[in-house]
XYZ file of C-alpha atoms in Angstrom:
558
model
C 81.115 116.651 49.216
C 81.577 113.670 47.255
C 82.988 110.181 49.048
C 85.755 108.490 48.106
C 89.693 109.658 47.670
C 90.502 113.104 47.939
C 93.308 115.607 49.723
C 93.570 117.682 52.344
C 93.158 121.016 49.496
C 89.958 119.578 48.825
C 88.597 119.021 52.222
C 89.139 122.853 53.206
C 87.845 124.164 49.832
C 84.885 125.476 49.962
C 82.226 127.030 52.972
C 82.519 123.927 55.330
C 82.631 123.871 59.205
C 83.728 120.894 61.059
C 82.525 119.946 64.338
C 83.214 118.007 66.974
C 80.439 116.475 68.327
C 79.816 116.099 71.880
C 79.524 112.838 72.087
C 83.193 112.607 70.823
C 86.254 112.782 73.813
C 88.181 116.043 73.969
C 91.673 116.485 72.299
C 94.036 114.011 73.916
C 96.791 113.310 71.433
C 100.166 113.382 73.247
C 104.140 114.069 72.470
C 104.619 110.451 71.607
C 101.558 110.909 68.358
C 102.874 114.604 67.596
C 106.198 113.270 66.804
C 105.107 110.019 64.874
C 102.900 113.054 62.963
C 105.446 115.398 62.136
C 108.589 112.640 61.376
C 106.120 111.292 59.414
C 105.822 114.564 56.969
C 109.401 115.037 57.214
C 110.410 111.628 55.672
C 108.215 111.823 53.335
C 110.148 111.009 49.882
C 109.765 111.366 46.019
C 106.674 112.200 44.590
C 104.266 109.922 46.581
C 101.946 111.173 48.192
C 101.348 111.141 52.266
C 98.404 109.472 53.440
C 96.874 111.498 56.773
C 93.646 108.853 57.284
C 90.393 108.416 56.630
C 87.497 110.541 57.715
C 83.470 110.148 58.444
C 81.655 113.347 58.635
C 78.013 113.145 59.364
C 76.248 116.005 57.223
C 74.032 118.243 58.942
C 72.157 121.267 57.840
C 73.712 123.827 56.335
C 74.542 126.902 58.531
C 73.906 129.900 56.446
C 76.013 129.277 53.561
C 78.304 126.986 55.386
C 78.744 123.253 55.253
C 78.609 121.812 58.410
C 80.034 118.127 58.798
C 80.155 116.382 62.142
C 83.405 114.359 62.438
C 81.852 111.038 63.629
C 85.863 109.464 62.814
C 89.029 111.274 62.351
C 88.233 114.278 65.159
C 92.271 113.878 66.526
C 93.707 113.753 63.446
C 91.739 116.971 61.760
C 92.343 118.923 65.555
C 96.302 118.134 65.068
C 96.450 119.096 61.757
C 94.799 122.261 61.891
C 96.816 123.171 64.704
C 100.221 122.127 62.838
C 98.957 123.909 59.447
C 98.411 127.127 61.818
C 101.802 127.099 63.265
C 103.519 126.419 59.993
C 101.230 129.350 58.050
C 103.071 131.660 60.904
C 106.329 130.099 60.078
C 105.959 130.862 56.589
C 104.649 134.421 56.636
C 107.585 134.629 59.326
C 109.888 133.526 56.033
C 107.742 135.727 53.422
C 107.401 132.612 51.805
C 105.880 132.572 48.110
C 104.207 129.645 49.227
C 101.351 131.421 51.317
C 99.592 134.437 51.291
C 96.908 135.552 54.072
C 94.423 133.732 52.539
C 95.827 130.444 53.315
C 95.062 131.221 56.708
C 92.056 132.051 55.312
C 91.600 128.367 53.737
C 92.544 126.726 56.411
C 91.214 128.489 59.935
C 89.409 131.231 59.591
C 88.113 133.051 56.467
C 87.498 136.567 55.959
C 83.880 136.526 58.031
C 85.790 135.491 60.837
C 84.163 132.204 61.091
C 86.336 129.306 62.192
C 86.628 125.579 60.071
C 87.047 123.965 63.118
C 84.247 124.153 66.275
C 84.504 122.296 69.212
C 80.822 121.765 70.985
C 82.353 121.321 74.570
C 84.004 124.220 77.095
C 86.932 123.961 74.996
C 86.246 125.562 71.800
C 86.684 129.396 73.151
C 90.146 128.324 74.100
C 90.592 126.583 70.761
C 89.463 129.928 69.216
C 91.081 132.665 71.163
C 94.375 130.903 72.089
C 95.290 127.996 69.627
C 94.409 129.787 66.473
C 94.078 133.505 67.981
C 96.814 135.261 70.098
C 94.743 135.908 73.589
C 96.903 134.938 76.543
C 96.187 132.362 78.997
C 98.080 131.464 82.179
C 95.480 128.542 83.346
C 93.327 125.806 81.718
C 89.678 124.802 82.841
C 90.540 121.626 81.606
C 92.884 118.948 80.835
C 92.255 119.011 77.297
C 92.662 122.614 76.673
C 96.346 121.687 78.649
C 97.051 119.238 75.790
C 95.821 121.399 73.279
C 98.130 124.105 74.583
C 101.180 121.426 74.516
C 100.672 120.715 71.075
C 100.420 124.361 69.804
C 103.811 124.901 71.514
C 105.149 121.721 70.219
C 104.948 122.692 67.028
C 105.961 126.517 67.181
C 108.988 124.701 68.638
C 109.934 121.999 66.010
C 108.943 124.043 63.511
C 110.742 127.132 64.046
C 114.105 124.889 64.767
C 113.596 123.883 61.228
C 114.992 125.597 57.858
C 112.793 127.544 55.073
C 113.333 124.737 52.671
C 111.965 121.730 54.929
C 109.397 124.284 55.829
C 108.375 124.604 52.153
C 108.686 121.273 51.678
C 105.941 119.900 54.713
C 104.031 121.876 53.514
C 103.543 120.625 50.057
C 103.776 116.865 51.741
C 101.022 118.334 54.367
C 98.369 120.113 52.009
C 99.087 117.614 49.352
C 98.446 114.463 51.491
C 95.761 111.854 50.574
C 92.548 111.253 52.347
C 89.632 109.050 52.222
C 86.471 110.533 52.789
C 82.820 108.759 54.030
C 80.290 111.739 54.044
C 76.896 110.311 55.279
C 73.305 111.754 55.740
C 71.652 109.775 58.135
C 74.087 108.982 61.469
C 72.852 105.253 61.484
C 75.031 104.972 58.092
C 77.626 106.620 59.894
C 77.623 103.853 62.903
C 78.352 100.786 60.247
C 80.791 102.420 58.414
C 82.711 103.522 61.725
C 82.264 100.300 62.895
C 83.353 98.442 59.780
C 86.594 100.954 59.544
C 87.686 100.321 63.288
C 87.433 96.825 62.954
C 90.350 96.733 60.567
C 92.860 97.704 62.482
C 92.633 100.874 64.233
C 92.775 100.333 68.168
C 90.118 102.504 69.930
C 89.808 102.522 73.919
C 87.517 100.088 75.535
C 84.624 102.700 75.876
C 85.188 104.001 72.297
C 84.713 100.046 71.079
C 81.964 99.936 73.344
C 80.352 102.798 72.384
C 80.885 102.167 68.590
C 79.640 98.687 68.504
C 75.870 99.432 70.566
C 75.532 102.087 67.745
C 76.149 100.013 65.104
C 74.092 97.527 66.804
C 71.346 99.564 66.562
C 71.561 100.261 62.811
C 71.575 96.288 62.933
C 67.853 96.405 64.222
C 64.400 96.594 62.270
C 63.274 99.918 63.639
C 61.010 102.680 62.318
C 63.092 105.621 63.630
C 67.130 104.082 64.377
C 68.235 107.748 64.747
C 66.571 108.434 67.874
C 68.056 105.419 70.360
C 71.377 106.365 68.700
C 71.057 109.867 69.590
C 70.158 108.582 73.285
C 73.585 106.462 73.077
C 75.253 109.738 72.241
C 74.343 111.793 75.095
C 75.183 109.108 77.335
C 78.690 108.758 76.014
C 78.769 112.775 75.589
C 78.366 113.324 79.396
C 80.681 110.243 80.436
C 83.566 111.354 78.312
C 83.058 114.814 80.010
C 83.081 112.985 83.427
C 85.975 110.991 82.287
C 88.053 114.303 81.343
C 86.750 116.352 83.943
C 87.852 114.011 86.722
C 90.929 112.405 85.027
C 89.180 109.154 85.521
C 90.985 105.386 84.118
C 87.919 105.021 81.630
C 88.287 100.982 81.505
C 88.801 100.654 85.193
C 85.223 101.930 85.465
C 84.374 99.647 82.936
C 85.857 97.056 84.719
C 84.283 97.532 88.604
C 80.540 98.534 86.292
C 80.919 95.114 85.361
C 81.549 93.402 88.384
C 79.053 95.631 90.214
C 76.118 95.904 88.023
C 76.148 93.371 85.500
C 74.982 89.573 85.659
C 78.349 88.433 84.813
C 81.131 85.876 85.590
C 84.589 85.916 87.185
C 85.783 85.161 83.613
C 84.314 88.371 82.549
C 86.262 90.649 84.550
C 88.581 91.082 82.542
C 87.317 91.897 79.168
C 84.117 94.458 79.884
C 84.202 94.700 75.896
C 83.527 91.307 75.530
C 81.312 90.598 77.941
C 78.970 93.107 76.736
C 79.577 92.317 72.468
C 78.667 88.637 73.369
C 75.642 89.551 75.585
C 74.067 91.141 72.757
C 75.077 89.136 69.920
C 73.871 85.846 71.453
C 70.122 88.005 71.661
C 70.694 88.305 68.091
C 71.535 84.823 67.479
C 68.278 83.839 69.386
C 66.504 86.289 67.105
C 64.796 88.256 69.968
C 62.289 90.725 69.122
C 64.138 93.955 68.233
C 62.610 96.277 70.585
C 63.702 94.169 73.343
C 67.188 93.945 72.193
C 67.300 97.781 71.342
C 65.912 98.387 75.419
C 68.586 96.116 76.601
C 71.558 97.826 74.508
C 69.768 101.471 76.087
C 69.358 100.639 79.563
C 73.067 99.074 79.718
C 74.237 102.220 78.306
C 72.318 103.873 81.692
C 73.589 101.590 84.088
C 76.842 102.544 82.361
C 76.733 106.446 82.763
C 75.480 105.638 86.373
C 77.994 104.030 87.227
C 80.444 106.827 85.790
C 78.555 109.022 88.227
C 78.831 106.624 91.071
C 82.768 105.605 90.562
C 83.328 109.909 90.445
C 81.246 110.601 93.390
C 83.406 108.450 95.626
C 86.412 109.034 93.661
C 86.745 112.789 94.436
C 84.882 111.906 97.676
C 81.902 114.535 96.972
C 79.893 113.225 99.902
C 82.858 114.229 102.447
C 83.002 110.809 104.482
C 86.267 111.342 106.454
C 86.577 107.028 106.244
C 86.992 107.202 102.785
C 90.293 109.355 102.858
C 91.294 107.140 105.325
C 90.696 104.168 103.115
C 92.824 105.846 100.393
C 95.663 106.614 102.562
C 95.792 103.260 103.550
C 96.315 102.380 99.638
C 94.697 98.826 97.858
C 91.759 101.044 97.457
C 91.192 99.801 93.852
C 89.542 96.264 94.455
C 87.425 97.669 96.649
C 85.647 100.221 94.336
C 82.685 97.620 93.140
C 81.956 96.782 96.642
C 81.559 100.931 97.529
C 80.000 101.700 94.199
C 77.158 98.851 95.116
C 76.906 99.941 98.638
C 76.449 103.917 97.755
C 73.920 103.046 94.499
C 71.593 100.870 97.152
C 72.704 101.203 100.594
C 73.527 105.116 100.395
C 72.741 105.590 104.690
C 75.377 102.546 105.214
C 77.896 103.931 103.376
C 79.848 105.512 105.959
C 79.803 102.570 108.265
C 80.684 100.298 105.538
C 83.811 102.384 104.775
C 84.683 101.997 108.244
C 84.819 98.375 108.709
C 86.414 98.031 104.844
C 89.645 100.355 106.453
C 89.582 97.676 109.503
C 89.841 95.233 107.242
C 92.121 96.647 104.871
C 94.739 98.245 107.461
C 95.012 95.128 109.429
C 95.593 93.518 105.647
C 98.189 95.752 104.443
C 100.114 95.784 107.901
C 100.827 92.523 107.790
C 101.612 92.269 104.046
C 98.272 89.891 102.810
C 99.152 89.339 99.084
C 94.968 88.810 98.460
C 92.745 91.707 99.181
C 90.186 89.109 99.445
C 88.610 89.833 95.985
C 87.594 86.525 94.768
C 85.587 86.129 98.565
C 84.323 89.716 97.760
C 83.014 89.419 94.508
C 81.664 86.371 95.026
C 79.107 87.843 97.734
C 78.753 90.239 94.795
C 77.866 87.422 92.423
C 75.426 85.945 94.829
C 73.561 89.364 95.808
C 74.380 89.029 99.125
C 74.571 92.038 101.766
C 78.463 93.297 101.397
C 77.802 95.803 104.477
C 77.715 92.422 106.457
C 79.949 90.466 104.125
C 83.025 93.047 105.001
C 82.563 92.686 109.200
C 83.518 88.826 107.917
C 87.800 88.912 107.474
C 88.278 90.479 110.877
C 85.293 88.930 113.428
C 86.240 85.492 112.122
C 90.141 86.044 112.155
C 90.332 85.757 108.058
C 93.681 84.172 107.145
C 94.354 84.365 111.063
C 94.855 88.206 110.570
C 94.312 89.517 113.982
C 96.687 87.459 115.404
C 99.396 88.649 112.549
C 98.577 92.222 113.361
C 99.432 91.803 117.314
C 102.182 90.259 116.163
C 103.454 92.686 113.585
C 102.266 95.711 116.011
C 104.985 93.717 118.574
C 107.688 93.970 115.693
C 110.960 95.775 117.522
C 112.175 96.239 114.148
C 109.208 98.123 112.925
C 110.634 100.461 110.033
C 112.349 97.768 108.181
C 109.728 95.261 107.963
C 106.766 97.103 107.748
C 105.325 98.452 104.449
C 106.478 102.252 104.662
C 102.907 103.452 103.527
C 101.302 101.843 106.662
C 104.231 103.334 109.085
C 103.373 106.655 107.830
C 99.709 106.354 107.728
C 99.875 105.139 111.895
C 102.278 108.062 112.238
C 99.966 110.719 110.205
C 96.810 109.497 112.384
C 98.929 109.613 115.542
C 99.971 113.275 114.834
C 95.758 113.880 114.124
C 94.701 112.282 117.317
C 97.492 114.178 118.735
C 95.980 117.883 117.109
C 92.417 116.630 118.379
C 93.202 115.985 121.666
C 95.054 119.731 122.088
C 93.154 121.357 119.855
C 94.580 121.755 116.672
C 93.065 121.609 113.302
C 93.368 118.096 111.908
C 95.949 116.915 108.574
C 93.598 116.043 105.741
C 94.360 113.926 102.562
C 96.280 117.100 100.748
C 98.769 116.865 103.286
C 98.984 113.556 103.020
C 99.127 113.604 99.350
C 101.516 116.885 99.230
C 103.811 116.899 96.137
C 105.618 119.795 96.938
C 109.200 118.687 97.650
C 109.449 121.356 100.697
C 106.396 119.513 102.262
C 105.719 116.221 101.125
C 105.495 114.138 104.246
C 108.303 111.763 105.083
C 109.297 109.406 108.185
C 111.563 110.812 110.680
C 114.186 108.625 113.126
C 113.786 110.371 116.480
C 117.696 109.172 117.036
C 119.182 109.348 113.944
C 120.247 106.275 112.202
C 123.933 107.387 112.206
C 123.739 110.236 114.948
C 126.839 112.179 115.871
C 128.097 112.144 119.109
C 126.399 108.353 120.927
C 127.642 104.935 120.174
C 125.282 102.394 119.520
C 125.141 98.543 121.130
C 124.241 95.852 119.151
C 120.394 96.173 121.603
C 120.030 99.619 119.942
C 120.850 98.762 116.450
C 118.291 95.211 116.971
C 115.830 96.564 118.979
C 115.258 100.128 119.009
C 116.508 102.346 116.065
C 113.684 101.521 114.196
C 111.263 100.777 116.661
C 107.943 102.579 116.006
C 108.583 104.580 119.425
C 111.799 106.059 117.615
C 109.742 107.206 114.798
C 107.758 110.508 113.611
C 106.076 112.568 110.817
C 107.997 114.952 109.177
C 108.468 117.237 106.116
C 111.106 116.047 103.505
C 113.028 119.292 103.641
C 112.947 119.079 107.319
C 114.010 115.527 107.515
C 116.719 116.452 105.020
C 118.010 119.639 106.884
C 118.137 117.721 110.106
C 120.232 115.023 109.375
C 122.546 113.051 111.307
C 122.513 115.651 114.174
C 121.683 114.587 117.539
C 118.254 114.888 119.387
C 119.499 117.767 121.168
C 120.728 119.360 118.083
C 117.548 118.839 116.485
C 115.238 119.782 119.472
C 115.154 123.386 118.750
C 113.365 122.596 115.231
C 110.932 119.415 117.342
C 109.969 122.517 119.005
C 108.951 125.177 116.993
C 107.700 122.087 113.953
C 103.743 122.930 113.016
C 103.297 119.110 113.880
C 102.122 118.202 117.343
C 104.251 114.519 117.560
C 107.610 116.655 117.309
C 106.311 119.062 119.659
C 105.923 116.332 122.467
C 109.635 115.135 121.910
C 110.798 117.445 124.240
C 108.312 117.198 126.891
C 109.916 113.915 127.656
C 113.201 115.438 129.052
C 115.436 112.775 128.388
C 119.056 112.470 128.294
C 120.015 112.376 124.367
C 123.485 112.104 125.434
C 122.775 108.476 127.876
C 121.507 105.485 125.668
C 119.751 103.901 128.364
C 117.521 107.020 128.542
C 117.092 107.258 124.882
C 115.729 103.736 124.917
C 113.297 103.893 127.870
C 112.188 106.883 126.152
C 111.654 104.638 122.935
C 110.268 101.771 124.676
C 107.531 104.474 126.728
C 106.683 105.949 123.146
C 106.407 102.462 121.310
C 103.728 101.497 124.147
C 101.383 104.581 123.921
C 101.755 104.397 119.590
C 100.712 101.003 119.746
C 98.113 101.657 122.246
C 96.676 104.660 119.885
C 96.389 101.937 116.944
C 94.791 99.179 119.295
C 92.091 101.897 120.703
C 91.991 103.896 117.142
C 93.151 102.131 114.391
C 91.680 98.197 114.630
C-alpha cells in the first residue's frame, strides 16, 4: 500500500486485515462523536469530497495471502466506520438498492473465506465478530467497551433506518468516496515520529495517550542499535494499563495525577500537569546530552513505576485486599486527595495499611463533620515531598487538635439542630454505622458499601425524621421546631420508598412498618414505649436517643 492520499475504496481493496493492537484503548467513541460522524456525511454538499482522517498502519507480515496493517493512528475512526458501513449495507439490501450487491459486504467486513477486515487483539473482538458484524444475540457485556460498541451498532440501525432510500444512496457515495491520508510504515519506530508529529498539530489525545506517544517517539529520538525492542516494552506497559483502565472504569489522568505526587521527584507546581512534568524531565536529559542508554532506562523504568502505580491505584480502588476501613473511608467521601498517601503506604508499608486507613477516617470524619474546606493536602504532600513516614504524619491533625478540630467536632456533635447544619453525607454515614453497631451487637449480619451505595430507587438509603417534619395529628412549640425536629436523636436510616410511603403520618401510624423494617435502628423505636400523641414524651424520647447516638460516635466513630 502506497502512502500518501487515497479513499476509503482503496483502503478496503484488496486482501488486507486491520488490527488493533493491544497496546491501543478499546472502542470508546460516544453519542456526542457518532452524531458529529454521521451529520457530518449528511451535509456533505456538491461534488467535494468528505475527508474521514488520516491513518498510520504499521505493516506486519503477511498472513497467508492477507495484508495485515496494525492501526498505530486512526483505530476509532476505522472501528466507527466499519460499523456504520455494516449497518447501512443492511439498509440497502433492505431497499434492493442497485448500489450494493453481497459483495460489498464482502469488501468491506468479511469476504467470501469468512475472514474479517477488522480484528480486535483484546476480549472484545469475538463480540465484534459475532454480534456487531454477525447476528448472535447477546443480553450482557464482559466489558465496557463491547457496551459502547453495542450502542453504536444500534445507533446507527436507528438513524439510519429513520432515513429515506435517497439520503441512504447518497451517504453512501459521500462515505465510500471520502478522502484519506495514509502513512504505511515498516519499522514501528517510524511509526512513533510520524504519530507524534501528526498529534502535535492539533488533534487532542488523553493525557496517557500524549504520554505514551511522546516516550515512543522519544525513543526513536535515541542512538540505539535495536529502537524496536524498548518500544515494544513501552507497548505492553500501556497495553495492560489501558486494559486496567477499561476493566475498572478508572479516571486515567487522576492516576496520572496521584503517580506523580506519589512516586515521582516532583514539585507542587507539577501536580497539575503529569504531561508536562514528565516531557520536561526528559527533554532537559536531552538538552544535557546524557548518554542515550541512560536516558532510554529512565523513559523505561518511569513507564514501570507508571503501570505500578495503575496496579496500586486499582487494588485499593475496588478494595481487593478487603480492609473494612477503607469502605469506611469512602463512605465518608473526600477520599480523592487521599489516594497518593494510600498508594505510598500499600507500595512500601503494605502491613500498616490497615491501621493507616484507620487513623486517615479519624481524621477525615472529624474533617468533614465540621465542614474543613482543606483536606490538609498541601501539609500531606509535603511529608510526601520530604519522604517522611505518612503512617505517623496522619496521627498529626487529630493528636495535636489541627485547625482546633476536636474541639469543632464536640461542638458540632452538641448541634440541637443537627440535620440542617450538618453535611447530609456525614448524618447518614453516623446513622448507617449506628444501624451496624446496632446488627453487631444483636446479631445481625452487618450493611456493607453496596447498601450504602444502592442505586435502586426502592432501596437507596435515605434519612428518616422519627416525628415527621409536618406530622398529622401534634402541634409543635417553637422548643420542638428549634431544638428537636432535627436533632440527631429524631433521626434514622431508611429506604427511599419507605421514607416516601411513610410520610407525614404519625409515629404511631408508622410503628407498624419501624417494626417489621429489616433495619435494626427502626426496630428499637418501639421498644421505647413512648407517648407519640404527648410532646413532652416525644422529646425526652429524642433527647435519651440523641445521648446514646452521640455516645456511639464518641466510643466508635473518633
Amino acid at each position: 500500500m502506497q502512502n500518501g492520499k487515497n479513499t476509503i475504496q482503496g483502503l478496503f481493496n484488496g486482501d488486507r486485515i486491520f488490527n488493533i493492537p493491544k497496546y491501543q484503548r478499546a472502542y470508546t467513541w460516544t453519542k456526542e462523536n457518532l452524531d458529529d460522524f454521521l451529520d457530518d456525511l449528511l451535509n456533505q454538499r456538491g461534488d467535494k469530497s468528505y475527508f474521514l482522517g488520516t491513518f498510520l498502519f504499521h505493516q506486519q507480515k503477511n498472513r497467508g495471502e492477507y495484508e495485515l496493517l496494525d492501526v498505530v493512528d486512526g483505530q476509532q475512526r476505522i472501528t466507527t466506520f466499519m460499523i456504520f458501513i455494516n449497518s447501512l449495507i443492511e439498509q440497502l439490501l433492505k431497499h434492493n438498492s442497485p448500489k450494493i450487491t453481497q459483495r460489498t459486504y464482502h469488501k468491506y467486513i468479511q469476504d467470501r473465506d469468512g475472514v474479517f477486515k477488522l480484528e480486535l487483539e483484546n476480549e472484545d473482538n469475538g463480540f465484534l465478530h459475532g454480534y456487531i458484524f454477525g447476528n448472535e444475540k447477546r443480553t450482557s457485556f464482559e466489558t465496557t467497551s463491547q457496551k459502547i460498541l453495542y450502542k453504536a451498532r444500534k445507533y446507527f440501525e436507528k438513524e439510519l433506518s429513520s432515513l429515506n432510500i435517497e439520503k441512504i444512496e447518497r451517504i453512501f457515495d459521500v462515505s465510500t468516496n471520502a478522502d484519506i491520508l495514509l502513512y504505511v510504515v515498516n519499522d514501528i519506530s517510524d511509526a512513533t515520529q510520524i504519530f507524534e508529529l501528526l498529534n502535535d498539530r492539533g488533534k487532542k489525545l488523553t493525557n496517557l495517550e500524549a504520554i505514551k506517544s511522546f516516550l515512543m517517539y522519544r525513543i526513536d529520538c535515541l542512538n540505539l542499535k535495536d529502537k524496536n525492542q524498548p518500544i515494544d516494552v513501552i507497548q505492553k506497559y500501556f497495553a495492560s494499563i489501558y486494559r486496567i483502565v477499561e476493566k475498572s472504569k478508572i479516571n486515567e489522568s487522576d492516576v496520572i495525577r496521584y503517580h506523580t505526587i506519589a512516586f515521582e521527584k516532583s514539585k507542587a507546581s507539577d501536580y497539575d500537569d503529569p504531561e508536562k512534568y514528565i516531557k520536561t524531565k526528559i527533554n532537559k536529559m536531552f538538552e544535557k546530552e546524557s548518554d542515550d542508554k541512560k536516558i532510554k532506562s529512565q523513559i523505561l523504568s518511569y513507564v514501570s513505576r507508571l503501570k505500578r502505580s495503575f496496579d496500586i491505584f486499582k487494588t485499593i480502588n475496588n478494595n481487593e485486599m478487603k480492609c473494612g476501613n477503607l469502605d469506611k473511608l469512602v463512605m465518608i467521601g473526600r477520599i480523592n486527595p487521599f489516594y497518593p498517601l494510600m498508594m505510598i503506604v500499600y507500595n512500601q508499608q503494605e502491613k500498616e495499611f490497615e491501621g493507616f486507613i484507620s487513623n486517615l477516617i479519624r481524621f477525615t470524619f472529624r474533617s468533614t463533620l465540621v465542614s474543613l474546606r482543606s483536606n490538609g493536602e498541601s501539609y500531606f504532600y509535603r511529608y510526601i515531598r520530604e519522604k517522611q513516614d505518612l503512617v505517623e504524619a496522619v496521627k498529626w491533625p487529630v493528636e495535636e487538635n489541627w485547625w482546633n478540630i476536636n474541639n469543632r467536632v464536640k461542638e458540632f456533635l452538641g448541634y440541637r439542630n443537627f440535620y440542617e447544619w450538618v453535611n447530609k453525607n456525614i448524618v447518614k454515614y453516623i446513622l448507617f454505622s449506628y444501624e451496624n453497631y446496632l446488627r453487631e451487637e444483636n446479631g445481625y449480619p452487618l450493611l456493607g458499601i453496596d447498601n450504602y451505595f444502592e442505586t435502586d430507587e426502592r432501596k437507596k438509603l435515605s434519612i428518616e425524621h422519627i416525628t415527621a417534619q409536618k406530622a398529622e395529628n401534634i402541634e409543635f412549640d417553637d422548643d420542638f421546631e428549634e431544638d428537636y425536629l432535627h436533632s440527631l436523636g429524631n433521626l434514622v436510616i431508611d429506604t427511599k420508598s419507605s421514607n416516601s410511603r411513610k410520610g407525614k403520618k404519625s409515629v404511631d401510624k408508622k410503628m407498624e412498618e419501624y417494626i417489621t423494617a429489616p433495619l435494626m435502628s427502626q426496630n428499637m423505636i418501639d421498644k421505647s414505649k413512648t407517648n407519640w400523641d404527648d410532646i413532652e414524651e416525644i422529646k425526652k424520647y429524642i433527647d435519651d436517643r440523641n445521648k446514646e447516638i452521640v455516645k456511639f460516635v464518641k466510643n466508635s466513630l473518633l
